Amino acid sequence: MQAVGRDFKQSRQSKILALAVSLLFLANTSGLAQVQGTAPAKNVEAVGVPPIPASLAREVEPYKGIYGLPLAGWNPAKREVWLKGLSSVTWVSRVLAPGTKPIPSSIYIQAGGIYDIYFQSQGKYLAYTRDTAGNEVFDLYLYDINAGKSTLLSDGKLRSTEPVWSKAGDKIVYSSTPASGIGVNLRVLDGLDPKADRLLLQSSGTYLKAYDWSPDDKQIVYCDFSSNTTATLWLADAASGNKTLLSPKSDQAEFYDNPQFSKDGKGIYVVTDHDADMRRLAYIELSTRKISYVPSNPKWDVDEFQLAPNGRTLAFVTNEDGISRLHLFDVVTAKEGLVPQLPIGIISDLKWNKDSTDLAFNFKSPQTPNDVYSINIETGKVELWAKSVTNGTDTSQFSQAELIHWPTFDKRTISGFLYRPPAKFTGKRPVIIDVHGGPDEQFRPRYNYEENYFLNVLGIAKIYPNVRGSTGYGKTFAHLDDGLRRVDAVKDIGALLDWIKAQPYLDSDRVMIEGGSYGGYLALSAAYTYSDRVRGTISDSGITSLLSDAEHTDAWRRDIERLEFGDERDPKIRQFMENTAPVVNAKKIGKPLLIFQGANDPRVPVSEAASLVAATKDRIPVWYVLAKDEGHGFTQQQNRDYKTYATILFVKEFLLRTDR
């Protein structure tokens, strides 16, 4: 789901990083990669933050000029890869042959706030969704590639997201929030005519998301999400909207995602945890509802998959403790083919070429921002189409991610990734614990962009925990923090503090915690629970009260969050939310705070941050950065730069100073 707790295939953090590297690409290719001024932008209010030295901006600059452009797809007419950039403008670059320099295409949209682009298979149009200043009220547009012209398709009032093209390319089904704000419906655009926009299916308060049209465009397969980890699978008649439940009825929460029709239209492939703790790739025969499974390791989730256009080969990726493994399954022989040796990292965004011979994908690692590879399934040849731009920096020397485990209070084992600073830094190293959002996300070993400055220049170790509630470890683990068990995730952080104390190379007296969104909530919860064990806390768009967040977040999002956080209308849940809110426990926070917030944030209202600042500023050092032109996380380059500089100063002042 686009921009809810996460976009099931693209987390909030990865989206912001994509925007950031796109901006870097624009700057570098236009000769404008100059160090920004040290003062915040005019739309940013900074309270308590000292002036940013110009020298700091110069020190960080080498870590900003490294980027990779993500895969957009294949040229529909020939063997050519397309890359995309999303920033203050959106464009597509062409790579004519593996390893050659990207060149501009005719696709260039002079508009900011574009979330993503969605190509029509015939190559005449693309669709895109766009919001204003991070408010997430997305409009849907049609872009004529030859004419270079955009047309507004949605009504400009409702939140319209996730367009899916019909096979013939003459219709689009998309998700849309109704005027009431309750639930997310499915609508269809017939003939790409805004006047022919019609309601297909009305939600009962849940989130409806379409994924694929049948080969004859008469049916649409979609998922009905009651939370980010709970969904049912449905088939809808594209004309009448009559619907049929495809997923078996179950008393337990189950998950279905990314359904795709088989080539003959007789079945649906889908990722699901039905009858299993982990997510598998299943095939549902439409005539009998019989479910069979593509063989995969039962210990790991299937992340994503794509069926080749000829319907013969299924490419899918498993998530093995955060590391990706690519699989190629022959549907006809029911056998898995051999996959050549690939680099160790994260594989995503699988794209087949029109001939079903080549599969392209993004690749990321702690030393790789984003490379684009392809594999030929007939010859096994692996080709590097687009390599990340490093501007002379040897990223191969950057820290690799080390998988770590620690025991927690209920005898479970929690895992995470440790990034160590270079060996030139001796003695016990200070630590920053960085907690991911969601909570239904998972930190995976990726490139750290400006965060490498903290390791390579300041000598700080960074730990990214996957506490209970994280995905990637089975649905049992993902639901361990639901409702009244929320504090157990905080205890997992306490257990990590114990683990740090036992490590001879880490300094348990110099630990700081940070997090964004729900990760900010956990960081702030740890700040008041373990105030004597941390030096400070950084919250980026962090929830300060689950109760006030539930009462003030957008109405369509509220039901989605209730299965995860609990129903605030239940007196017991309500009291628990209030008792455990960081803002209610603000007097227990005894160490400095750095708080970032976007004024247009629809998920975590600005009142969340303001209330915590008011409750703490007279007692402890509080730095507060409010961006009036941002939403859930900072995406504009000057604002992101200022956020980086302010964070470095905060860390230097309250984590690294030895006289504190």
XYZ file of C-alpha atoms in Angstrom:
660
model
C 0.000 0.000 0.000
C 1.432 3.318 -1.011
C 2.641 5.394 1.931
C 0.595 3.759 4.689
C 2.868 2.196 7.314
C 4.982 1.241 4.371
C 4.549 0.659 0.662
C 4.640 -3.162 0.695
C 7.588 -3.156 -1.713
C 9.143 0.187 -0.940
C 9.634 1.397 2.605
C 9.440 5.005 3.650
C 13.196 5.120 4.156
C 14.042 3.638 0.758
C 11.664 6.100 -0.880
C 13.416 9.048 0.748
C 16.828 7.650 -0.200
C 15.660 7.265 -3.797
C 14.631 10.895 -3.832
C 17.919 11.922 -2.309
C 20.130 10.093 -4.782
C 18.024 11.426 -7.645
C 18.659 14.947 -6.446
C 22.364 14.181 -6.264
C 22.237 12.940 -9.850
C 20.603 16.187 -10.965
C 23.159 18.240 -9.107
C 26.157 16.357 -10.425
C 25.005 16.196 -14.033
C 24.147 19.897 -14.122
C 27.318 21.088 -12.438
C 25.390 22.423 -9.447
C 26.755 20.131 -6.764
C 27.805 22.973 -4.509
C 27.822 22.912 -0.727
C 24.574 24.391 0.563
C 24.608 27.283 2.975
C 24.976 26.477 6.649
C 21.677 28.096 7.634
C 18.405 26.158 7.438
C 16.146 26.733 4.435
C 13.499 29.442 4.733
C 10.774 26.865 5.375
C 12.676 25.262 8.249
C 12.399 26.405 11.852
C 15.258 25.226 14.062
C 15.097 25.704 17.821
C 18.097 24.930 20.000
C 20.331 23.891 17.089
C 23.643 25.779 17.074
C 24.973 27.349 13.859
C 26.279 24.824 11.340
C 29.992 25.396 10.619
C 30.810 25.651 6.923
C 33.637 23.194 7.573
C 31.134 20.507 8.530
C 29.298 20.818 5.226
C 32.617 20.378 3.421
C 33.463 17.287 5.490
C 30.158 15.622 4.682
C 30.174 16.515 0.976
C 32.113 13.402 -0.203
C 29.476 11.173 1.373
C 26.658 12.977 -0.426
C 28.009 12.638 -3.958
C 27.474 8.880 -4.188
C 24.321 7.482 -5.753
C 22.717 4.912 -7.995
C 19.613 5.258 -10.142
C 16.971 2.509 -9.756
C 15.610 0.320 -12.528
C 12.523 1.596 -14.356
C 12.214 -1.362 -16.746
C 13.087 -2.505 -20.257
C 12.470 -0.665 -23.473
C 9.326 -2.422 -24.803
C 10.725 -2.500 -28.333
C 14.385 -3.505 -27.941
C 17.070 -4.733 -25.558
C 17.660 -1.555 -23.605
C 17.358 -0.833 -19.882
C 15.661 2.258 -18.471
C 16.558 3.942 -15.193
C 14.392 6.438 -13.305
C 15.003 9.526 -11.222
C 12.434 11.036 -8.840
C 13.088 14.444 -7.328
C 12.072 18.040 -8.037
C 11.702 16.711 -11.590
C 11.209 13.145 -12.820
C 13.052 11.620 -15.743
C 14.026 8.327 -17.378
C 17.539 7.538 -18.609
C 18.391 4.929 -21.243
C 21.237 2.412 -21.019
C 21.828 1.160 -24.550
C 24.158 -1.705 -23.594
C 25.545 -3.177 -20.365
C 28.083 -0.882 -18.737
C 27.535 2.083 -21.051
C 26.799 5.541 -19.721
C 23.106 6.373 -19.234
C 21.752 8.888 -21.720
C 18.616 11.043 -21.391
C 15.335 9.900 -22.896
C 12.353 11.977 -23.964
C 10.620 11.262 -20.648
C 11.091 14.345 -18.509
C 8.334 15.551 -16.169
C 8.854 18.985 -14.665
C 6.949 18.392 -11.442
C 7.992 17.627 -7.879
C 6.287 15.342 -5.404
C 5.991 12.367 -7.792
C 5.878 9.114 -5.839
C 6.500 6.701 -8.718
C 5.885 6.095 -12.426
C 3.901 3.216 -13.939
C 4.477 2.253 -17.582
C 1.816 1.097 -20.008
C 3.126 -2.091 -21.661
C 2.500 -0.641 -25.139
C 4.968 2.157 -24.346
C 2.765 5.086 -25.376
C 1.875 6.331 -21.902
C 2.915 6.185 -18.308
C 0.892 7.034 -15.219
C 2.231 8.729 -12.118
C 1.016 9.810 -8.685
C 1.960 13.136 -7.163
C 1.377 14.947 -3.871
C 2.182 18.438 -2.572
C 4.874 19.140 0.042
C 4.643 15.647 1.484
C 0.925 15.753 2.362
C 0.311 12.340 0.692
C -2.929 13.499 -0.921
C -1.881 11.963 -4.224
C -3.352 12.881 -7.597
C -3.200 10.493 -10.565
C -1.796 11.736 -13.890
C -1.404 10.358 -17.403
C 1.789 11.240 -19.271
C 1.889 11.032 -23.083
C 5.484 9.952 -23.767
C 5.640 11.205 -27.364
C 3.907 14.522 -26.704
C 5.579 15.064 -23.324
C 2.241 16.162 -21.869
C 0.602 15.382 -18.519
C -3.157 15.124 -17.940
C -4.863 14.956 -14.550
C -6.895 11.738 -14.391
C -8.264 11.830 -10.836
C -10.592 14.515 -9.513
C -7.831 16.448 -7.722
C -9.596 16.075 -4.381
C -9.257 12.464 -3.259
C -6.142 10.409 -2.513
C -5.469 8.317 -5.637
C -2.651 5.755 -5.680
C -1.198 2.552 -7.148
C -2.473 2.545 -10.750
C -2.456 -0.791 -12.591
C -2.676 -0.854 -16.387
C -4.952 -3.287 -18.205
C -3.297 -5.675 -20.635
C -4.703 -3.724 -23.617
C -3.444 -0.485 -22.092
C -6.817 1.270 -22.348
C -7.902 1.094 -18.696
C -6.438 1.766 -15.266
C -7.611 0.439 -11.914
C -6.385 2.327 -8.867
C -6.889 2.785 -5.121
C -8.784 5.861 -3.956
C -9.823 7.298 -0.607
C -13.491 8.376 -0.610
C -14.716 11.793 0.520
C -15.689 10.287 3.874
C -12.055 9.360 4.454
C -13.085 5.868 5.622
C -11.350 2.968 3.903
C -9.726 2.851 0.467
C -11.814 1.917 -2.588
C -10.995 0.646 -6.069
C -11.872 2.811 -9.068
C -11.508 2.217 -12.821
C -10.698 4.671 -15.611
C -12.239 3.447 -18.872
C -10.562 4.609 -22.054
C -8.142 6.707 -19.981
C -10.900 9.327 -19.874
C -11.258 11.263 -16.584
C -14.994 11.583 -17.337
C -15.272 7.779 -17.499
C -13.934 7.294 -13.975
C -16.148 4.903 -11.978
C -16.270 3.187 -8.612
C -15.490 -0.519 -8.939
C -15.467 -1.668 -5.313
C -16.259 0.127 -2.083
C -14.264 -0.634 1.037
C -15.818 -1.378 4.414
C -12.987 0.483 6.131
C -10.061 -1.595 4.889
C -7.532 -0.905 2.121
C -8.260 -2.328 -1.341
C -5.296 -2.622 -3.696
C -5.369 -4.058 -7.222
C -2.383 -5.911 -8.685
C -3.186 -7.454 -12.064
C -5.734 -7.800 -14.878
C -6.624 -11.153 -16.405
C -5.240 -11.852 -19.899
C -8.621 -10.871 -21.438
C -8.974 -7.800 -19.138
C -12.304 -9.074 -17.831
C -11.161 -9.678 -14.251
C -9.003 -7.919 -11.690
C -7.205 -9.603 -8.809
C -6.837 -7.530 -5.661
C -6.029 -7.732 -1.955
C -8.141 -6.431 0.910
C -5.777 -5.269 3.656
C -7.111 -4.950 7.195
C -3.573 -4.197 8.380
C -0.120 -4.073 6.855
C 0.362 -7.781 7.640
C -3.206 -9.081 7.251
C -5.030 -9.418 3.936
C -7.465 -11.522 1.951
C -7.326 -12.287 -1.779
C -10.213 -11.467 -4.147
C -11.220 -11.577 -7.790
C -13.448 -8.819 -9.223
C -15.368 -8.591 -12.469
C -13.872 -5.554 -14.208
C -17.251 -4.424 -15.551
C -19.730 -5.116 -12.759
C -17.486 -5.173 -9.701
C -18.940 -8.518 -8.597
C -16.329 -10.097 -6.355
C -15.235 -13.606 -5.391
C -13.117 -14.578 -2.392
C -10.089 -16.594 -3.492
C -8.241 -17.031 -0.193
C -9.524 -19.728 2.182
C -11.452 -18.470 5.195
C -9.347 -18.573 8.344
C -9.709 -17.696 12.011
C -6.077 -16.569 12.047
C -4.575 -13.439 10.551
C -3.100 -14.295 7.154
C -1.282 -12.318 4.510
C -1.604 -12.223 0.707
C 0.460 -9.958 -1.524
C 1.375 -9.221 -5.145
C -1.043 -11.623 -6.903
C -0.469 -12.190 -10.644
C -2.477 -14.118 -13.223
C -0.906 -17.098 -14.916
C -0.329 -16.773 -18.654
C -3.472 -18.781 -19.487
C -5.580 -16.940 -16.914
C -6.552 -20.181 -15.169
C -4.779 -19.425 -11.913
C -3.221 -16.851 -9.625
C 0.304 -16.775 -8.260
C 0.531 -14.998 -4.912
C 2.830 -14.568 -1.901
C 1.105 -15.800 1.252
C 1.696 -17.149 4.750
C -1.453 -19.305 4.584
C -0.891 -22.536 6.540
C 2.680 -21.508 7.335
C 4.629 -19.131 9.526
C 6.736 -17.847 6.637
C 5.581 -16.356 3.343
C 5.603 -18.734 0.373
C 4.850 -18.447 -3.331
C 1.528 -20.157 -3.988
C -0.563 -21.003 -7.041
C -4.356 -20.959 -6.726
C -6.282 -22.767 -9.445
C -9.367 -20.646 -10.135
C -11.733 -23.477 -11.102
C -11.110 -25.576 -7.986
C -9.504 -23.106 -5.519
C -6.793 -25.730 -5.016
C -3.575 -24.259 -3.574
C -0.129 -25.566 -4.444
C 3.266 -24.109 -3.610
C 6.444 -23.341 -5.503
C 9.244 -25.083 -3.551
C 11.341 -22.761 -1.367
C 13.227 -22.943 1.922
C 10.585 -23.000 4.703
C 12.888 -20.994 6.983
C 12.649 -17.825 4.869
C 10.099 -15.479 3.351
C 9.548 -15.080 -0.357
C 9.964 -11.329 -0.862
C 8.741 -10.783 -4.396
C 8.289 -12.557 -7.722
C 7.603 -11.909 -11.398
C 6.219 -14.292 -13.994
C 7.919 -14.076 -17.395
C 5.692 -12.742 -20.219
C 5.663 -16.172 -21.873
C 4.342 -17.662 -18.632
C 7.076 -20.276 -18.357
C 9.564 -18.961 -15.767
C 8.889 -17.632 -12.297
C 11.641 -15.447 -10.879
C 11.386 -14.993 -7.131
C 13.552 -13.688 -4.305
C 13.850 -15.144 -0.818
C 14.896 -13.068 2.177
C 17.446 -15.109 4.108
C 18.214 -13.209 7.331
C 18.152 -9.973 5.360
C 20.197 -11.247 2.400
C 18.516 -11.888 -0.964
C 18.695 -15.085 -2.951
C 17.339 -15.195 -6.517
C 15.479 -18.266 -7.794
C 14.307 -19.232 -11.303
C 11.501 -21.803 -11.390
C 10.372 -23.493 -14.598
C 6.570 -23.742 -14.451
C 6.408 -26.450 -17.140
C 8.989 -28.851 -15.684
C 8.304 -27.812 -12.061
C 12.047 -27.584 -11.469
C 14.273 -24.806 -10.214
C 17.036 -23.794 -12.573
C 20.594 -22.926 -11.693
C 21.283 -19.274 -10.919
C 24.819 -17.969 -11.505
C 26.811 -16.519 -8.635
C 25.534 -13.051 -7.765
C 26.920 -10.460 -5.343
C 25.743 -10.707 -1.724
C 23.180 -8.044 -0.953
C 19.554 -7.065 -1.575
C 17.828 -7.866 -4.870
C 14.584 -6.086 -5.746
C 12.270 -4.821 -8.498
C 12.416 -7.803 -10.845
C 11.679 -6.857 -14.478
C 11.478 -9.251 -17.437
C 12.181 -8.137 -20.985
C 9.463 -8.711 -23.597
C 11.140 -11.882 -24.922
C 11.254 -13.538 -21.463
C 14.978 -14.174 -21.917
C 16.455 -11.541 -19.603
C 15.588 -10.581 -16.052
C 16.780 -7.202 -14.742
C 16.878 -6.155 -11.083
C 18.240 -3.640 -8.597
C 21.107 -4.634 -6.334
C 22.091 -2.897 -3.086
C 24.637 -3.639 -0.381
C 26.539 -1.757 2.350
C 29.085 -0.877 -0.335
C 26.645 -0.403 -3.231
C 23.973 2.345 -3.383
C 22.157 0.806 -6.362
C 23.525 -1.196 -9.281
C 21.350 -2.650 -12.041
C 22.037 -6.175 -13.285
C 20.397 -8.610 -15.672
C 20.620 -12.361 -16.037
C 19.973 -14.295 -19.236
C 18.059 -17.436 -18.295
C 19.154 -19.309 -21.420
C 22.900 -18.734 -21.145
C 23.215 -17.883 -17.445
C 25.152 -14.743 -18.329
C 25.040 -11.971 -15.706
C 25.529 -8.418 -16.969
C 26.034 -5.162 -15.083
C 24.005 -2.472 -16.853
C 24.376 0.477 -14.492
C 26.905 0.938 -11.724
C 26.563 3.359 -8.827
C 28.393 6.667 -9.162
C 31.022 7.044 -6.436
C 32.942 10.117 -7.678
C 36.285 8.491 -6.931
C 35.363 7.245 -3.445
C 36.353 3.628 -2.843
C 33.111 2.340 -1.325
C 34.538 -1.185 -1.212
C 36.388 -0.021 1.895
C 33.163 0.926 3.672
C 31.953 -1.246 6.528
C 30.150 -4.463 5.723
C 27.068 -5.337 7.756
C 27.689 -7.971 10.420
C 24.718 -10.116 11.479
C 24.425 -10.195 15.262
C 22.073 -11.977 17.696
C 21.213 -11.429 21.349
C 18.906 -13.093 23.901
C 15.955 -11.137 25.209
C 13.716 -11.293 28.291
C 11.451 -14.160 27.130
C 14.312 -16.409 25.972
C 13.814 -15.502 22.321
C 16.720 -14.486 20.115
C 16.642 -11.078 18.435
C 18.861 -10.165 15.500
C 20.201 -7.057 13.853
C 23.102 -5.719 11.841
C 26.267 -4.100 13.158
C 28.326 -1.659 11.091
C 31.793 -1.262 12.615
C 33.979 1.816 12.115
C 37.372 1.365 10.402
C 40.176 -0.371 12.287
C 42.046 2.946 12.637
C 39.696 3.752 15.523
C 40.995 1.944 18.593
C 39.488 1.402 22.012
C 35.833 0.935 22.857
C 33.622 2.575 20.279
C 30.511 4.663 20.980
C 27.266 3.262 19.573
C 24.164 4.574 17.835
C 21.177 2.214 17.816
C 18.961 2.994 14.811
C 15.441 1.509 15.004
C 13.434 0.995 11.801
C 9.830 2.113 11.367
C 6.739 0.209 10.399
C 6.707 -1.712 12.706
C 6.154 -4.232 9.921
C 9.479 -3.542 8.248
C 12.902 -5.120 8.460
C 16.300 -3.502 8.389
C 18.383 -5.149 5.721
C 22.084 -4.568 4.969
C 22.003 -1.631 2.585
C 24.205 1.300 1.653
C 24.344 3.964 4.375
C 24.839 7.166 2.336
C 25.703 10.061 4.701
C 25.560 7.683 7.666
C 28.982 6.418 6.568
C 30.326 9.720 7.899
C 29.470 8.611 11.436
C 31.489 5.419 10.971
C 34.408 6.622 8.883
C 34.983 10.087 10.347
C 33.571 9.934 13.870
C 34.433 6.282 14.608
C 30.943 5.375 15.805
C 29.510 1.862 15.552
C 25.919 1.637 14.310
C 23.482 -1.152 15.185
C 20.191 -1.681 13.358
C 17.990 -4.044 15.389
C 15.073 -6.056 14.057
C 13.049 -6.217 17.256
C 9.829 -8.210 17.580
C 7.198 -6.937 15.199
C 9.682 -6.856 12.322
C 8.847 -8.779 9.179
C 11.141 -11.356 7.605
C 11.082 -13.771 10.558
C 7.572 -15.227 10.278
C 4.092 -14.037 11.199
C 4.409 -15.265 14.797
C 7.368 -12.953 15.339
C 5.655 -10.120 13.458
C 2.641 -10.218 15.791
C 4.583 -10.509 19.074
C 4.268 -6.764 19.692
C 0.581 -6.355 18.864
C -1.711 -4.382 21.144
C -0.918 -4.745 24.846
C 2.443 -6.414 24.069
C 3.917 -3.211 22.627
C 6.344 -2.740 25.536
C 7.967 -6.090 24.739
C 9.618 -4.495 21.698
C 11.097 -1.865 24.014
C 12.435 -4.664 26.205
C 14.218 -6.070 23.148
C 16.126 -2.784 22.973
C 16.937 -3.115 26.665
C 18.349 -6.578 25.941
C 20.464 -5.047 23.160
C 21.869 -2.559 25.685
C 22.855 -5.567 27.828
C 24.518 -7.180 24.802
C 26.470 -4.006 24.040
C 27.757 -3.936 27.607
C 29.145 -7.442 27.161
C 31.100 -6.568 23.987
C 34.734 -5.581 24.667
C 34.905 -3.323 21.590
C 31.734 -1.289 22.326
C 31.340 1.473 24.913
C 28.095 0.928 26.826
C 28.567 4.285 28.558
C 28.260 6.088 25.226
C 25.083 4.901 23.523
C 22.516 6.964 21.620
C 19.192 5.775 20.136
C 17.438 7.075 17.036
C 14.469 6.099 14.903
C 11.916 7.355 12.391
C 8.105 7.104 12.526
C 7.305 4.007 14.617
C 11.064 3.645 15.100
C 10.939 7.103 16.657
C 8.255 5.858 19.034
C 10.476 2.951 20.117
C 13.497 5.233 20.458
C 11.523 7.676 22.632
C 10.081 4.788 24.649
C 13.615 3.527 25.271
C 14.620 7.086 26.186
C 12.288 7.140 29.190
C 12.616 3.416 30.035
C 16.430 3.337 29.952
C 17.220 6.996 30.555
C 20.266 6.142 32.680
C 21.750 3.989 29.903
C 21.623 6.337 26.915
C 23.280 9.668 26.161
C 20.497 11.060 23.985
C 17.695 10.275 21.551
C 16.904 11.339 17.976
C 13.316 11.102 16.709
C 12.405 11.677 13.055
C 8.629 12.003 12.586
C 8.294 9.850 15.688
C 5.027 8.940 17.370
C 4.938 10.339 20.905
C 1.552 8.842 21.832
C -0.197 5.949 20.115
C -3.479 7.296 21.493
C -3.210 10.812 20.117
C -1.777 9.453 16.877
C -4.817 7.171 16.456
C -7.168 10.059 17.143
C -5.515 12.521 14.772
C -4.078 10.480 11.892
C -6.007 10.375 8.598
C -9.315 8.524 8.976
C -8.624 5.972 6.209
C -5.417 4.912 7.977
C -6.989 4.450 11.413
C -8.592 1.026 10.892
C -5.436 -0.264 9.207
C -3.396 0.598 12.305
C -5.860 -0.756 14.875
C -4.970 -4.404 14.282
C -1.336 -3.550 14.929
C -1.481 -0.990 17.733
C -4.853 -1.865 19.257
C -8.272 -0.242 19.120
C -8.168 3.013 21.057
C -11.946 2.786 21.572
C -11.383 -0.172 23.918
C -10.967 1.297 27.454
C -8.211 -1.187 28.328
C -6.250 -0.454 25.170
C -6.838 3.256 25.575
C -5.444 3.255 29.105
C -2.428 1.201 28.011
C -1.669 3.614 25.163
C -1.829 6.550 27.535
C 0.277 4.918 30.241
C 3.063 3.974 27.814
C 3.118 7.168 25.723
C 6.552 8.829 25.640
C 4.925 12.258 26.015
C 3.084 11.126 29.151
C 6.363 9.758 30.520
C 8.352 12.807 29.428
C 9.519 13.513 32.988
C 11.416 10.213 32.918
C 13.449 11.338 29.880
C 16.618 12.634 31.420
C 18.888 12.986 28.403
C 18.941 15.397 25.403
C 16.487 15.116 22.498
C 16.766 15.958 18.798
C 13.382 15.992 17.083
C 12.671 16.332 13.336
C 9.144 16.864 12.052
C 7.372 17.775 8.816
C 4.478 20.193 9.197
C 2.432 18.406 6.497
C 2.860 14.909 7.930
C -0.492 13.071 7.556
C 0.646 9.965 9.410
C 2.214 11.466 12.531
C 0.639 14.905 13.054
C 2.940 17.767 13.967
C 1.148 18.008 17.319
C 2.960 14.800 18.340
C 6.373 16.433 18.188
C 5.194 19.794 19.536
C 3.695 18.205 22.634
C 6.920 16.376 23.496
C 9.027 19.491 22.949
C 6.747 21.467 25.269
C 6.961 18.741 27.923
C 10.776 18.523 27.966
C 12.396 21.763 26.774
C 12.539 23.438 30.197
C 14.311 20.502 31.812
C 16.735 18.955 29.311
C 18.467 20.127 26.111
C 15.981 19.836 23.237
C 16.792 20.572 19.581
C 13.704 20.853 17.393
C 13.687 21.085 13.585
C 10.306 21.734 11.918
C 10.090 21.766 8.113
C 6.976 23.528 6.837
C 7.345 22.077 3.329
C 7.784 18.415 4.292
C 5.566 15.490 5.239
C 6.539 12.139 6.769
C 10.304 12.459 6.520
C 12.464 15.060 4.797
C 12.804 14.630 1.023
C 14.023 18.022 -0.217
C 17.782 18.122 -0.532
C 18.468 21.323 1.398
C 16.277 20.130 4.249
C 17.952 16.726 4.257
C 21.362 18.371 4.325
C 20.422 20.499 7.312
C 19.029 17.426 9.066
C 22.338 15.607 8.526
C 24.408 18.521 9.833
C 22.185 19.014 12.885
C 22.384 15.296 13.677
C 26.185 15.333 13.473
C 26.404 18.308 15.833
C 24.004 16.646 18.255
C 26.031 13.427 18.216
C 29.303 15.298 18.707
C 27.880 17.310 21.585
C 26.041 14.634 23.535
C 27.611 11.297 22.533
C 31.273 12.002 21.792
C 32.183 14.684 24.295
C 34.236 13.040 27.034
C 33.503 15.664 29.691
C 29.821 14.719 29.960
